Amino acid sequence: MTYQIEPIELPDDLNSCWFHPDIELHDTIGENSEFYTTEQWSQLQKNLGVKLLVERLEYWDIPEIPEDDCADWSKWKPQTPIKDAFLIAGFDTEDGPCLWWAKPKAESKEG
């Protein structure tokens, strides 16, 4: 069986910059890079054994995050937008929060 990232207990506060600890072990982005290439993103999903869904949000749509301190995510508990997905990253961007949801791939019964 190949590796598949597993859900872990989330911290009480995602602190506007949280990543599942296993991502670092399987990451594909180059050092000093800000964005994944298409190939790196595909390889990351393969390495983690999941399909990744990226959810981008606007701060004004999240009442639990105070307007005067967008880094305070302590009262916000993101809810999965799709069934059977779990959170593996949550971080701040210039436009608002970005969440990575992992959806486990069904194991192939072939071969």
Coordinates of C-alpha atoms in Angstrom, one line a residue:
M1 CA 0.0 0.0 0.0
T2 CA 1.2 3.5 -0.8
Y3 CA 1.3 6.4 1.7
Q4 CA -2.0 8.3 2.4
I5 CA -2.0 11.3 4.6
E6 CA -4.4 10.8 7.6
P7 CA -6.5 13.3 9.5
I8 CA -5.1 14.6 12.8
E9 CA -6.6 16.5 15.6
L10 CA -6.6 20.2 14.6
P11 CA -5.1 22.8 17.0
D12 CA -7.5 25.0 18.9
D13 CA -6.3 27.9 16.8
L14 CA -5.1 27.5 13.2
N15 CA -3.2 30.7 13.9
S16 CA -3.6 31.8 10.2
C17 CA -0.7 29.5 9.2
W18 CA -1.2 25.8 9.9
F19 CA 0.0 22.8 7.9
H20 CA -0.4 19.1 8.6
P21 CA 3.0 18.0 9.8
D22 CA 3.3 15.2 7.2
I23 CA 3.1 17.7 4.3
E24 CA 6.7 18.7 4.9
L25 CA 7.8 15.1 4.4
H26 CA 6.1 14.8 1.0
D27 CA 6.1 18.3 -0.3
T28 CA 7.2 19.1 -3.9
I29 CA 7.5 22.9 -4.0
G30 CA 10.9 24.3 -4.6
E31 CA 12.8 26.2 -2.0
N32 CA 12.0 30.0 -2.1
S33 CA 9.0 29.3 -4.4
E34 CA 5.7 30.9 -3.7
F35 CA 3.5 28.8 -6.0
Y36 CA 3.3 25.2 -7.1
T37 CA 3.7 24.4 -10.8
T38 CA 1.0 22.2 -12.2
E39 CA 3.4 19.3 -12.1
Q40 CA 4.4 19.9 -8.5
W41 CA 0.8 20.2 -7.4
S42 CA -0.1 16.9 -9.1
Q43 CA 3.0 15.2 -7.6
L44 CA 2.0 16.5 -4.1
Q45 CA -1.4 15.0 -4.4
K46 CA 0.2 11.7 -5.6
N47 CA 2.7 11.8 -2.7
L48 CA 0.0 12.4 -0.1
G49 CA -2.4 9.8 -1.7
V50 CA -5.3 12.2 -1.8
K51 CA -7.2 14.6 -4.1
L52 CA -6.8 18.2 -2.8
L53 CA -9.5 20.8 -2.9
V54 CA -8.4 24.4 -2.4
E55 CA -11.0 26.6 -0.8
R56 CA -10.4 30.4 -0.9
L57 CA -12.5 32.6 1.4
E58 CA -13.0 36.3 2.1
Y59 CA -12.6 37.6 5.6
W60 CA -15.9 39.4 5.6
D61 CA -17.7 36.1 5.1
I62 CA -16.2 34.7 8.3
P63 CA -17.7 36.5 11.3
E64 CA -15.6 34.5 13.8
I65 CA -12.4 36.3 12.5
P66 CA -12.3 39.8 13.9
E67 CA -12.0 42.7 11.4
D68 CA -9.3 44.4 13.3
D69 CA -7.1 41.2 13.6
C70 CA -7.3 38.9 10.6
A71 CA -4.6 36.7 12.1
D72 CA -6.9 35.8 15.0
W73 CA -8.5 32.5 13.9
S74 CA -9.0 31.3 17.4
K75 CA -12.8 31.3 17.3
W76 CA -13.1 30.0 13.7
K77 CA -13.6 26.3 13.1
P78 CA -13.7 25.6 9.3
Q79 CA -16.2 23.1 8.1
T80 CA -15.5 20.8 5.2
P81 CA -17.1 21.8 1.9
I82 CA -17.3 18.2 0.7
K83 CA -18.1 14.8 2.3
D84 CA -15.2 12.7 3.7
A85 CA -12.6 15.5 3.3
F86 CA -10.3 16.7 6.1
L87 CA -8.2 19.8 6.6
I88 CA -4.5 19.6 6.0
A89 CA -3.6 23.3 5.7
G90 CA -5.0 26.7 6.6
F91 CA -3.1 29.9 5.9
D92 CA -3.6 33.6 5.2
T93 CA -3.3 35.2 1.8
E94 CA -3.6 38.8 0.6
D95 CA -7.2 38.0 -0.3
G96 CA -8.3 36.0 2.7
P97 CA -8.0 32.5 4.2
C98 CA -6.9 29.6 2.0
L99 CA -7.8 26.0 3.1
W100 CA -6.5 22.7 1.7
W101 CA -9.0 19.9 2.1
A102 CA -7.8 16.3 1.4
K103 CA -10.2 13.7 0.1
P104 CA -8.8 10.2 0.3
K105 CA -8.6 8.3 -2.9
A106 CA -10.4 5.0 -3.1
E107 CA -7.9 2.2 -3.4
S108 CA -7.9 0.5 -6.7
K109 CA -9.0 -3.1 -6.6
E110 CA -7.2 -3.9 -9.8
G111 CA -3.9 -5.6 -10.3

